[in-house]
Structure formats: structure tokens, C-alpha cells
PDB file of C-alpha atoms in Angstrom:
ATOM      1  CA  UNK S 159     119.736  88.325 113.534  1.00 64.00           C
ATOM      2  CA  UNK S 160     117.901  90.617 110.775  1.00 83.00           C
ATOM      3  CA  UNK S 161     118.310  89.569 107.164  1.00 90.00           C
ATOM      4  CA  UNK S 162     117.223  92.969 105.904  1.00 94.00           C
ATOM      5  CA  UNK S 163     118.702  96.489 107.543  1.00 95.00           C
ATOM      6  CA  UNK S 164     117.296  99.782 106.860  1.00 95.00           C
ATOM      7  CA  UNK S 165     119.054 102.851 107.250  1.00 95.00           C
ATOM      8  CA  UNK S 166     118.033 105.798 108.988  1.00 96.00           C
ATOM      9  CA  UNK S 167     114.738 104.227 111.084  1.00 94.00           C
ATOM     10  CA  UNK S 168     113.672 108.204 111.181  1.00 95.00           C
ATOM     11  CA  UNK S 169     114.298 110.917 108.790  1.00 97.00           C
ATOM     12  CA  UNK S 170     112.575 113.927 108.399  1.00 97.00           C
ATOM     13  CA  UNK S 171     113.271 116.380 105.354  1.00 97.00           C
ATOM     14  CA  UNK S 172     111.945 119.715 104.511  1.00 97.00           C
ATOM     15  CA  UNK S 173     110.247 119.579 100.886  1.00 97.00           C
ATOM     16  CA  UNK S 174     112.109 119.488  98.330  1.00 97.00           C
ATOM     17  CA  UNK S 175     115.075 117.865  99.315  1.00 97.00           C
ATOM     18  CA  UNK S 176     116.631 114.561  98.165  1.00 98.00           C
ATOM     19  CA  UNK S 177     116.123 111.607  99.862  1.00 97.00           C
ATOM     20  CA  UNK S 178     117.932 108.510 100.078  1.00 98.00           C
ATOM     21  CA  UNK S 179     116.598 105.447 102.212  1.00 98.00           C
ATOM     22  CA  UNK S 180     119.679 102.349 102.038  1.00 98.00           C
ATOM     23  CA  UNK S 181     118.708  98.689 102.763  1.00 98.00           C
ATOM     24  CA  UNK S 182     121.355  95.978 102.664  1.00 97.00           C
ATOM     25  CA  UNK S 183     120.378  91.998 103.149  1.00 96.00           C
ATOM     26  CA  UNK S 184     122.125  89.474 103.918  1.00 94.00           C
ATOM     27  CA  UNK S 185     120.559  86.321 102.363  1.00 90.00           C
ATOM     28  CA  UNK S 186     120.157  85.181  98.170  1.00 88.00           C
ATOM     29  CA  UNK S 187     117.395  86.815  97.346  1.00 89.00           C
ATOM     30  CA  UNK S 188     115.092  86.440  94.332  1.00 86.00           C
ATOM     31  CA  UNK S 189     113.965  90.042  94.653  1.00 90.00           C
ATOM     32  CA  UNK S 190     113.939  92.796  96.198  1.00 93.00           C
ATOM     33  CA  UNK S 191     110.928  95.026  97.647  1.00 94.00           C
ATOM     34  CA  UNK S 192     110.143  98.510  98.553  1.00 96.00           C
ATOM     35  CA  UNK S 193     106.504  98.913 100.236  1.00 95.00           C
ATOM     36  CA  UNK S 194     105.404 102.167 101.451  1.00 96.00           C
ATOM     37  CA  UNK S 195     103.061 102.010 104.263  1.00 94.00           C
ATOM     38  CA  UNK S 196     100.573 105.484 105.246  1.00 89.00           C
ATOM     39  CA  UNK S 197      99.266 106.249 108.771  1.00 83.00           C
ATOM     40  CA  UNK S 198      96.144 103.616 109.004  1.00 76.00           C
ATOM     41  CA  UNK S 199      98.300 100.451 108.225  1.00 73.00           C
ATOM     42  CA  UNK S 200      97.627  99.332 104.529  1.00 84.00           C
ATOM     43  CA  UNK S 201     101.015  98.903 102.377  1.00 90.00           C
ATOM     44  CA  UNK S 202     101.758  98.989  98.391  1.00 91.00           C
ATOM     45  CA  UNK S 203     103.971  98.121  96.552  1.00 90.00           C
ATOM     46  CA  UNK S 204     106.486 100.520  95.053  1.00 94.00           C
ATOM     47  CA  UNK S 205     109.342  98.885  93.272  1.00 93.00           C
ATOM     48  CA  UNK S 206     110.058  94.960  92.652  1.00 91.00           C
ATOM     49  CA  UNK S 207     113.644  94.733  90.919  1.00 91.00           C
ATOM     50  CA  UNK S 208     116.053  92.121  91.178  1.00 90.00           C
ATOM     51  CA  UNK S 209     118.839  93.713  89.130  1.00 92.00           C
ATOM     52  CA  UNK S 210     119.785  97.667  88.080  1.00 94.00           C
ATOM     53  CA  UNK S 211     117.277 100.310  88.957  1.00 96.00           C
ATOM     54  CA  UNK S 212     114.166 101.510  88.365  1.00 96.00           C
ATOM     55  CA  UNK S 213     111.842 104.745  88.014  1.00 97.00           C
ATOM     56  CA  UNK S 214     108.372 105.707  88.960  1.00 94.00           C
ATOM     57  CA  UNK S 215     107.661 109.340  88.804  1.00 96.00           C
ATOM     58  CA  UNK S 216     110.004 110.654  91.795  1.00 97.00           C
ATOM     59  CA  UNK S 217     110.866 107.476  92.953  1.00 97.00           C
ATOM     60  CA  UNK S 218     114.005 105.808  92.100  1.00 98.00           C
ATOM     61  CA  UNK S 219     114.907 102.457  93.394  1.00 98.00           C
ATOM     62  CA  UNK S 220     118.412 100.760  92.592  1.00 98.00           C
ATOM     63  CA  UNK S 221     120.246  97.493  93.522  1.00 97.00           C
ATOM     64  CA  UNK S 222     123.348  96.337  93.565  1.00 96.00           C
ATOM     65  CA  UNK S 223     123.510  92.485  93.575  1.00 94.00           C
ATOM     66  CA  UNK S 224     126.880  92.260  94.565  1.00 94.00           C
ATOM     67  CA  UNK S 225     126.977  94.544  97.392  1.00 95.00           C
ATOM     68  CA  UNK S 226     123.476  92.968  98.129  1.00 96.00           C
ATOM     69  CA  UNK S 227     122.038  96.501  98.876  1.00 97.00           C
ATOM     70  CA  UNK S 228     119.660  98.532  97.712  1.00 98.00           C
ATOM     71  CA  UNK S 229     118.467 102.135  97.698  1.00 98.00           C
ATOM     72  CA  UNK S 230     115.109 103.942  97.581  1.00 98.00           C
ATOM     73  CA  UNK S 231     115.912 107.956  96.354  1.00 98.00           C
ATOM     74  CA  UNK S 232     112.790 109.938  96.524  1.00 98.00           C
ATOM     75  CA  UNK S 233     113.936 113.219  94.572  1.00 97.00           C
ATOM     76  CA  UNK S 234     111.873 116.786  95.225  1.00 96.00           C
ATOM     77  CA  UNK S 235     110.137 115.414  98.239  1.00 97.00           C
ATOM     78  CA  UNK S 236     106.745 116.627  98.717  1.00 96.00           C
ATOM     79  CA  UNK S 237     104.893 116.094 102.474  1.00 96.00           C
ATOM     80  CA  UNK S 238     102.416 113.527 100.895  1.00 94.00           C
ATOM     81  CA  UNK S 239     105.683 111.259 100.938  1.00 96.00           C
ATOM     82  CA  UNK S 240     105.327 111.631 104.693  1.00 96.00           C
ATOM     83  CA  UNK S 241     105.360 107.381 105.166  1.00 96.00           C
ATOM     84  CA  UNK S 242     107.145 104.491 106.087  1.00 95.00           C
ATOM     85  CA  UNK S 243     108.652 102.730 103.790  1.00 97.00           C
ATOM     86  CA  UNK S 244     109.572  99.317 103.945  1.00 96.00           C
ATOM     87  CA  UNK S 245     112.324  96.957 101.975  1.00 96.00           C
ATOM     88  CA  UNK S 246     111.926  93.178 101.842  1.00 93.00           C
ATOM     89  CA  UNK S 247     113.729  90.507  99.997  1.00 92.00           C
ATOM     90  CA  UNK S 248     111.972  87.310  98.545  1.00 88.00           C
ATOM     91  CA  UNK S 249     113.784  83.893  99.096  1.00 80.00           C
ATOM     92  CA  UNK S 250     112.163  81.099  97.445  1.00 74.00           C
ATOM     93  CA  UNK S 251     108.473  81.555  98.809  1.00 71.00           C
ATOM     94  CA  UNK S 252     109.509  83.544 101.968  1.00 79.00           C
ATOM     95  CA  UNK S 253     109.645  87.017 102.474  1.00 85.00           C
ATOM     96  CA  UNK S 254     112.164  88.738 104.846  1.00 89.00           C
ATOM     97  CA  UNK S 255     111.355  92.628 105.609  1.00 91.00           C
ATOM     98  CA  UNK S 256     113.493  95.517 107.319  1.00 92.00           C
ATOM     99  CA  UNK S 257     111.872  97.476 110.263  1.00 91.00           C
ATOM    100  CA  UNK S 258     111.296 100.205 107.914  1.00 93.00           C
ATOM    101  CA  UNK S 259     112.274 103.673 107.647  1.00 96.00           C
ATOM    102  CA  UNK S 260     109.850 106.679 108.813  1.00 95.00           C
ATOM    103  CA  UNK S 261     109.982 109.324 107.020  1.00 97.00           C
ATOM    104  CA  UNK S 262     108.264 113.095 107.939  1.00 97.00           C
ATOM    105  CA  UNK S 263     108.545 115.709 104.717  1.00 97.00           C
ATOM    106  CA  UNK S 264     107.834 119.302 106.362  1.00 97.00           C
ATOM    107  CA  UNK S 265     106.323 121.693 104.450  1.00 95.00           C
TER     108      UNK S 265
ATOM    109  CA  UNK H  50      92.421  96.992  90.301  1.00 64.00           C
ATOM    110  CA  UNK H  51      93.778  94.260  91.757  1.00 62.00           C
ATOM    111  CA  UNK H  52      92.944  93.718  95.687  1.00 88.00           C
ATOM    112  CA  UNK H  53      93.582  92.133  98.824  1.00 93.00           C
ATOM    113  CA  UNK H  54      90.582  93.000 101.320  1.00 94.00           C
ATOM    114  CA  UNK H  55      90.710  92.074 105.215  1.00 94.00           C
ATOM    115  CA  UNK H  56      87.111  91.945 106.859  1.00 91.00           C
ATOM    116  CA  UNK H  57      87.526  94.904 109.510  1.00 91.00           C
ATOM    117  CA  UNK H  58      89.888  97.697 110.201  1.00 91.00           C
ATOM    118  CA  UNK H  59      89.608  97.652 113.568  1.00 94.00           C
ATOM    119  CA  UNK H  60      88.776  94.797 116.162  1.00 96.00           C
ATOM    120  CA  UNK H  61      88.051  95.111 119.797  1.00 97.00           C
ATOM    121  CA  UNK H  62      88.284  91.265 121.387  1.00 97.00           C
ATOM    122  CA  UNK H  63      87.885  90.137 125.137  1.00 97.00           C
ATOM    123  CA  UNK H  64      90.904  87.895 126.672  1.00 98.00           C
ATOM    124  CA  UNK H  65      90.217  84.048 125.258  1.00 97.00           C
ATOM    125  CA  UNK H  66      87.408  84.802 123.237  1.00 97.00           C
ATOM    126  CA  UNK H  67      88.058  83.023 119.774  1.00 97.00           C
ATOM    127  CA  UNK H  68      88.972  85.641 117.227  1.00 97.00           C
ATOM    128  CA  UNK H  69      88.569  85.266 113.155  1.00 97.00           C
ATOM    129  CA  UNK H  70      90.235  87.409 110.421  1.00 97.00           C
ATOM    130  CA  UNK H  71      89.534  87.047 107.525  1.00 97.00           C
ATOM    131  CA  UNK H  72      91.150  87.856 103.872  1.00 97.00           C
ATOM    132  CA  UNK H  73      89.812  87.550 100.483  1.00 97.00           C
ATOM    133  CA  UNK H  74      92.263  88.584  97.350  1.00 95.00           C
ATOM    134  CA  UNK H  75      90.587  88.785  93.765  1.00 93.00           C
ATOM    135  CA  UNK H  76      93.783  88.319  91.987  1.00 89.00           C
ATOM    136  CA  UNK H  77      93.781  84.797  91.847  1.00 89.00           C
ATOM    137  CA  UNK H  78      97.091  84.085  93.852  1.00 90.00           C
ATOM    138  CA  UNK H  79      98.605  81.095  94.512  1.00 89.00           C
ATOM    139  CA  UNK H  80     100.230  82.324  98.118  1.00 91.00           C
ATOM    140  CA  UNK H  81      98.695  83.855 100.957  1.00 93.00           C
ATOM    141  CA  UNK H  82     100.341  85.502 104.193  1.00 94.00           C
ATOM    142  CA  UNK H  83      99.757  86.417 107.156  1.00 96.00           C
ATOM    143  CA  UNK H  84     101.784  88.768 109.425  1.00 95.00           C
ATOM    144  CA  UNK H  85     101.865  91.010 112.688  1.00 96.00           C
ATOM    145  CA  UNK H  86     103.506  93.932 112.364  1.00 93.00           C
ATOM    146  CA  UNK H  87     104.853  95.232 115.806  1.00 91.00           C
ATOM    147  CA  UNK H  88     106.718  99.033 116.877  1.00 85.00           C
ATOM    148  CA  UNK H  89     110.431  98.416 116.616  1.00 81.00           C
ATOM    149  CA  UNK H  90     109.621  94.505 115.472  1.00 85.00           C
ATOM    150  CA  UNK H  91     108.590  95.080 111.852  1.00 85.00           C
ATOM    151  CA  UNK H  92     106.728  92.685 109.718  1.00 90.00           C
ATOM    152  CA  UNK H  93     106.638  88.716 111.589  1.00 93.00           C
ATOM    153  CA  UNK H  94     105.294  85.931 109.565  1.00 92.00           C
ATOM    154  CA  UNK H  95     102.534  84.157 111.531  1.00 96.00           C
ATOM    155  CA  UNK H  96     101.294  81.461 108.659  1.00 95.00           C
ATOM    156  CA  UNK H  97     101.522  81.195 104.936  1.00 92.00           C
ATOM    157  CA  UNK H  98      99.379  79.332 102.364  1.00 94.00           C
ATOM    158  CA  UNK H  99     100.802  78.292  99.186  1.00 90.00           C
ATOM    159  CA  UNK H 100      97.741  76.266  97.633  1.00 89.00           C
ATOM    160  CA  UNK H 101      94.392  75.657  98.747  1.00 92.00           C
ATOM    161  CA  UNK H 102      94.230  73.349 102.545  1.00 89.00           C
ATOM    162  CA  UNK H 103      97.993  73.777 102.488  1.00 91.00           C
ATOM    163  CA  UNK H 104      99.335  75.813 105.397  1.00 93.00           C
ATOM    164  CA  UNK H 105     103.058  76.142 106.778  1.00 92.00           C
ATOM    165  CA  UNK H 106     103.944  77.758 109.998  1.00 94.00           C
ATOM    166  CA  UNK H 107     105.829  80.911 109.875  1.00 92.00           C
ATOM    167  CA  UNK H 108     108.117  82.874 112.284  1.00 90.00           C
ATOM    168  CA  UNK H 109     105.251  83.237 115.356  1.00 95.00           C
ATOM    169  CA  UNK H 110     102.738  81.039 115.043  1.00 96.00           C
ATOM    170  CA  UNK H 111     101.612  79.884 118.539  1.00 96.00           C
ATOM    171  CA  UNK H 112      98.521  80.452 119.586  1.00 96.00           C
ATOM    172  CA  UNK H 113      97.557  80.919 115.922  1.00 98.00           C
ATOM    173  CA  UNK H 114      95.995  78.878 113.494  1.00 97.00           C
ATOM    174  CA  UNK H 115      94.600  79.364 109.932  1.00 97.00           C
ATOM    175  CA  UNK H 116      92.153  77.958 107.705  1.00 97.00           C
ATOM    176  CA  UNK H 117      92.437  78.110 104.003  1.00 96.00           C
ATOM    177  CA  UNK H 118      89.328  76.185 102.273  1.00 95.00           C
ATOM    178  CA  UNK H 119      88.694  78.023  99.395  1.00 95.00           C
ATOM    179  CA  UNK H 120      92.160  79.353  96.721  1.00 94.00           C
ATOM    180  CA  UNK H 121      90.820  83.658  97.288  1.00 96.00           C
ATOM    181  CA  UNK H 122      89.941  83.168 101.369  1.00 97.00           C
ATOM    182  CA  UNK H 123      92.732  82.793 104.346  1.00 97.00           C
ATOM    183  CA  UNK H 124      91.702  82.422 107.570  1.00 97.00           C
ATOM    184  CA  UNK H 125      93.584  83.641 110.598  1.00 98.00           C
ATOM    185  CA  UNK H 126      92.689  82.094 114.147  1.00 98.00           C
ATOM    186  CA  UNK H 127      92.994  82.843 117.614  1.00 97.00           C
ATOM    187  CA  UNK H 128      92.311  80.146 119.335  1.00 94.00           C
ATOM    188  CA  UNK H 129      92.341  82.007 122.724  1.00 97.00           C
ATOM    189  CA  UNK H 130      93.044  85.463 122.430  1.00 97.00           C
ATOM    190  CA  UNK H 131      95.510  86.999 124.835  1.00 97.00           C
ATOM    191  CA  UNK H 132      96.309  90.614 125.409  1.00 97.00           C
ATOM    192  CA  UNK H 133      99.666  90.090 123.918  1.00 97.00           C
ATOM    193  CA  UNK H 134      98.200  89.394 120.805  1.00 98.00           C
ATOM    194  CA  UNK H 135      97.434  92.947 120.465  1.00 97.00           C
ATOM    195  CA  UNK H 136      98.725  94.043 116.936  1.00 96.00           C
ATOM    196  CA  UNK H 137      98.380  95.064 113.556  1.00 95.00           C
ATOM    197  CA  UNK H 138      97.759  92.059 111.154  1.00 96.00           C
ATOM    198  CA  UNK H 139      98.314  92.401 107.453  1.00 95.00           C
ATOM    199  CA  UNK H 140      97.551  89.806 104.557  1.00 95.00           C
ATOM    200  CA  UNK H 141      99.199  89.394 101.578  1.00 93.00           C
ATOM    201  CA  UNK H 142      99.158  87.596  98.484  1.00 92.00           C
ATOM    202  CA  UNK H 143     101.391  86.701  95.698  1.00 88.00           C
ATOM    203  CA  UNK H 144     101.130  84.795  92.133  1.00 84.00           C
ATOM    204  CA  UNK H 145     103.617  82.218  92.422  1.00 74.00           C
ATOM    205  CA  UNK H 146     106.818  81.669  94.917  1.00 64.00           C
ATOM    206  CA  UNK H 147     110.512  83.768  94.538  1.00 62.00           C
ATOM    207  CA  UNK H 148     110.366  86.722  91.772  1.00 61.00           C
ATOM    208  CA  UNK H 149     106.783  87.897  92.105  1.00 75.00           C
ATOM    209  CA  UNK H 150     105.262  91.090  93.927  1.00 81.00           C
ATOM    210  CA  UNK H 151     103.086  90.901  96.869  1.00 85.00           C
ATOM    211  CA  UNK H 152      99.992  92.452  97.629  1.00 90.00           C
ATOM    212  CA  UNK H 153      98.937  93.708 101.099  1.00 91.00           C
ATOM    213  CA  UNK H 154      95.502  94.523 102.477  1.00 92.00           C
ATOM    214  CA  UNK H 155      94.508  97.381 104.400  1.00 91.00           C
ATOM    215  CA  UNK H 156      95.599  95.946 108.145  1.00 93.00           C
ATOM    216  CA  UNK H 157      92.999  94.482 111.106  1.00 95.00           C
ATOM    217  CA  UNK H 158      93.926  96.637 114.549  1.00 95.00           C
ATOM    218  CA  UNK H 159      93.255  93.934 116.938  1.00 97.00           C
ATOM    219  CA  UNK H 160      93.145  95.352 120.487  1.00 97.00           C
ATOM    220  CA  UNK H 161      92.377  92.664 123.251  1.00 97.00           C
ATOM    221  CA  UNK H 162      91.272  94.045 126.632  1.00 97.00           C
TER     222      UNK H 162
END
């Protein structure tokens, strides 16, 4: 049983196009996550939220409580966004992540 | 800049030799994690560390253990290592339990032969 889903594992996009990565949970969360994670293993942090939505350059993240699902948009898509990205909730101390979502931006 | 460093990239370990990782965060965190990340598995908690000598088990631990003796330093152990134990590990930190953001170091890529 996963506690976190990401939708589409793979997507691959030619730059410049919209993307939209969806996550939906299943457990009360505290917060939600999206990590991005480059080729060579390290991961960072993108967005933290726990309510509404939020903006970082051409990332958007939003979340809908509710639903209990999120989405990461990544608008004019550039190959340097050529990652994985990961969402994860926080319950309490523990941390429950999706299997991420691989993205490929083509020039 | 805030930072969570793991002692080596990439490991190359003989079946039941004793393997250490190490991880050292500067950010003064409360929590420490440790987790093997896995194609098609994602992200598995192996131990976390919520104060200093405190450990609790996570998802996988067996044939793990970890050592946490000092608040910016968590240990991970092999006792044995096996060739299943091949994997990418990642520590993390985090201030304080529930709404706080994590920080992840660069990744060990543990092969054992």
C-alpha cells in the first residue's frame, strides 16, 4: 500500500511546454514536499506548503487539502528541468515519499 | 548555505565486510534520516534519529544499525554487508518533527561485490 502516488512515472516534453506532475496521498499530513533529484543522486528541496500554492521562478506547486492532492506545474520547460522529481508528505516525524516522476525536456 | 554532507559518493564493499556511512549536517537539526532509495521502490526509511543516542527503526532496518553520538553526526551500519544491500543511501535532516523541510545529502552508491 503507497501513501503517496505520483502521476505519470515518465514524461518527456519538448521545451517549452507546460508541465504538470499530480501527487495524491492518502494519510493526514502536516506537509507536503516536492524534491527534485539530478542524475548523481543528491535531492533539494523545491516547495514545502501545507495549504494553497506556491511560486518559485517557473515552478508552481499547489495543494488541495481536501482532495489531499497536490500538483507540481513547471511552466516554459527548459532541458535543465530534465530530473526526477519527488513528492512526500510529513506525518508527525515521518516522512512518506512517492516513487517519483522522471521527467526528460528535449531540446 | 545550509548542508547535509555524506562521507563518499561512491563505495565499493566486499560481501560481510562491516560498512560505515557517515553524515554530518551543519544546520543544527534535531532529526536525522536515513534511507535507500531503490528503481521502482522509491525512498525506504532504514533508521531515524530524533535527538542525540536516540534511534527508532524505520521501514527496512535489518541488517542495519546506526550510531548517533554526537547532535550534527549519524551513523549508518552494516553489520555484514550483503550484495542485496546494494543501493543508493541518502541522509536527511530536519529542524523539528511535522511542518518542517528536510534536507538531503548528496547520496553514498554502495555497490557490494
Amino acid at each position: 500500500k503507497n501513501e503517496v502516488e505520483q502521476s505519470p512515472q515518465n514524461l518527456t516534453a519538448q521545451e517549452g511546454e507546460f508541465i504538470t506532475i499530480n501527487c495524491s496521498y492518502s494519510v493526514g499530513i502536516s506537509a507536503l514536499h516536492w524534491l527534485q533529484q539530478h542524475p548523481g543522486g543528491g535531492i533539494v528541496s523545491l516547495f514545502m506548503l501545507s495549504s494553497g500554492k506556491k511560486k518559485h521562478g517557473r515552478l508552481i506547486a499547489t495543494i488541495n487539502i481536501q482532495e489531499k492532492h497536490s500538483s507540481l506545474h513547471i511552466t516554459a520547460s527548459h532541458p535543465r528541468d530534465s530530473a526526477v522529481y519527488i513528492c512526500a508528505v510529513t506525518n508527525f516525524n515521518k516522512f512518506y515519499f512517492g516513487s517519483g516522476t522522471k521527467l526528460n525536456v528535449k531540446p | 548555505d545550509v548542508k547535509v554532507t555524506q562521507s563518499s559518493r561512491y563505495l565499493v564493499k566486499r560481501t560481510g565486510e562491516k560498512v560505515f556511512l557517515e553524515c554530518v549536517q551543519d544546520m543544527d537539526h534535531e532529526n536525522m534520516f536515513w534511507y535507500r532509495q531503490d528503481p521502482g521502490l522509491g525512498l525506504r526509511l532504514i533508521y531515524f534519529s530524533y535527538d542525540v543516542k536516540m534511534k527508532e527503526k524505520g521501514d527496512i532496518p535489518e541488517g542495519y544499525s546506526v550510531s548517533r553520538e554526537k547532535k550534527e553526526r549519524f551513523s549508518l551500519i552494516l553489520e555484514s554487508a550483503s550484495t542485496n544491500q546494494t543501493s543508493m543511501y541518502l541522509c536527511a535532516s530536519s529542524l523539528s518533527p511535522g511542518n518542517t523541510e528536510a534536507f538531503f545529502g548528496q547520496g553514498t552508491r554502495l555497490t557490494v561485490v
